[in-house]
């Protein structure tokens, strides 16, 4: 079993759904892993432009570097770093 399938099953169960529910809604999927190494000139780093993730859900393993935000209720909200939390962002799919 692929890691992405196991994560989707755990997410389904955590939401009180059948193990296959999230996988059925997502259809064919791919797991994408990004790693952003520390910036050697952090005082000049501007970050990413505002964007919408294209996947159904995003798992973020944050660190103490500030700047992670989510857009909710028409404004940007700073997310607090709480170790060892994993941030889960669920997409709105239409």
Short mmCIF file of C-alpha atoms in Angstrom, two decimals:
data_model
loop_
_atom_site.label_atom_id
_atom_site.label_comp_id
_atom_site.label_asym_id
_atom_site.label_seq_id
_atom_site.Cartn_x
_atom_site.Cartn_y
_atom_site.Cartn_z
CA UNK A 1 0.00 0.00 0.00
CA UNK A 2 1.27 3.45 -0.89
CA UNK A 3 1.81 6.05 1.83
CA UNK A 4 -0.71 8.38 0.19
CA UNK A 5 -3.39 5.64 0.31
CA UNK A 6 -2.72 5.02 4.00
CA UNK A 7 -2.95 8.76 4.75
CA UNK A 8 -6.29 8.98 2.92
CA UNK A 9 -7.64 5.98 4.84
CA UNK A 10 -6.58 7.49 8.17
CA UNK A 11 -8.13 10.83 7.18
CA UNK A 12 -11.39 9.08 6.24
CA UNK A 13 -11.53 7.27 9.57
CA UNK A 14 -10.65 10.43 11.47
CA UNK A 15 -13.61 12.15 9.83
CA UNK A 16 -15.89 9.26 10.80
CA UNK A 17 -16.21 8.01 7.22
CA UNK A 18 -15.60 4.65 5.55
CA UNK A 19 -11.89 3.95 4.95
CA UNK A 20 -12.33 4.34 1.17
CA UNK A 21 -14.40 7.56 1.26
CA UNK A 22 -11.65 10.16 0.72
CA UNK A 23 -9.95 8.03 -1.95
CA UNK A 24 -13.25 7.69 -3.84
CA UNK A 25 -13.79 11.45 -3.83
CA UNK A 26 -10.21 12.21 -4.84
CA UNK A 27 -10.18 9.75 -7.73
CA UNK A 28 -6.77 9.26 -9.30
CA UNK A 29 -4.23 11.06 -7.19
CA UNK A 30 -0.56 11.60 -6.74
CA UNK A 31 1.39 12.39 -3.63
CA UNK A 32 3.66 15.40 -3.99
CA UNK A 33 6.36 16.13 -1.45
CA UNK A 34 8.08 19.51 -1.25
CA UNK A 35 11.06 20.45 0.86
CA UNK A 36 12.09 24.06 1.24
CA UNK A 37 15.63 24.31 2.65
CA UNK A 38 16.58 27.28 4.83
CA UNK A 39 17.27 30.43 2.87
CA UNK A 40 20.87 31.60 3.37
CA UNK A 41 19.75 35.24 3.14
CA UNK A 42 16.54 35.09 5.14
CA UNK A 43 16.38 38.87 5.51
CA UNK A 44 15.82 39.23 1.75
CA UNK A 45 13.45 36.27 1.25
CA UNK A 46 9.95 37.32 0.12
CA UNK A 47 8.14 33.96 0.36
CA UNK A 48 5.59 32.54 -2.03
CA UNK A 49 2.88 34.48 -3.79
CA UNK A 50 -0.67 33.83 -2.55
CA UNK A 51 -1.88 30.60 -4.15
CA UNK A 52 -4.44 27.83 -3.95
CA UNK A 53 -3.17 24.30 -3.50
CA UNK A 54 -4.43 22.07 -6.31
CA UNK A 55 -4.63 18.91 -4.24
CA UNK A 56 -7.45 17.69 -2.02
CA UNK A 57 -5.53 18.13 1.19
CA UNK A 58 -2.15 19.41 2.29
CA UNK A 59 -0.01 18.22 5.19
CA UNK A 60 2.51 20.75 6.47
CA UNK A 61 5.27 20.01 8.96
CA UNK A 62 6.02 23.56 10.11
CA UNK A 63 9.06 24.88 11.88
CA UNK A 64 9.86 27.96 13.94
CA UNK A 65 10.27 30.19 10.86
CA UNK A 66 7.19 32.46 10.77
CA UNK A 67 5.14 33.32 7.71
CA UNK A 68 2.71 30.46 7.10
CA UNK A 69 -0.77 31.89 6.48
CA UNK A 70 -4.20 30.66 5.37
CA UNK A 71 -6.92 32.72 3.71
CA UNK A 72 -10.18 32.53 5.66
CA UNK A 73 -13.21 34.81 5.82
CA UNK A 74 -11.70 37.25 3.30
CA UNK A 75 -8.42 37.84 5.15
CA UNK A 76 -5.05 36.21 5.79
CA UNK A 77 -4.51 34.49 9.14
CA UNK A 78 -1.02 33.78 10.53
CA UNK A 79 -0.64 30.19 11.72
CA UNK A 80 1.09 29.68 15.04
CA UNK A 81 3.97 27.21 15.28
CA UNK A 82 3.04 24.56 17.84
CA UNK A 83 5.61 21.73 17.92
CA UNK A 84 5.22 18.89 17.06
CA UNK A 85 1.95 19.68 15.27
CA UNK A 86 1.18 18.73 11.68
CA UNK A 87 -1.06 21.21 9.88
CA UNK A 88 -3.79 19.63 7.73
CA UNK A 89 -5.47 21.86 5.14
CA UNK A 90 -8.57 20.39 3.50
CA UNK A 91 -9.45 21.78 0.07
CA UNK A 92 -12.90 22.86 -0.99
CA UNK A 93 -13.64 20.93 -4.16
CA UNK A 94 -16.53 21.92 -6.37
#
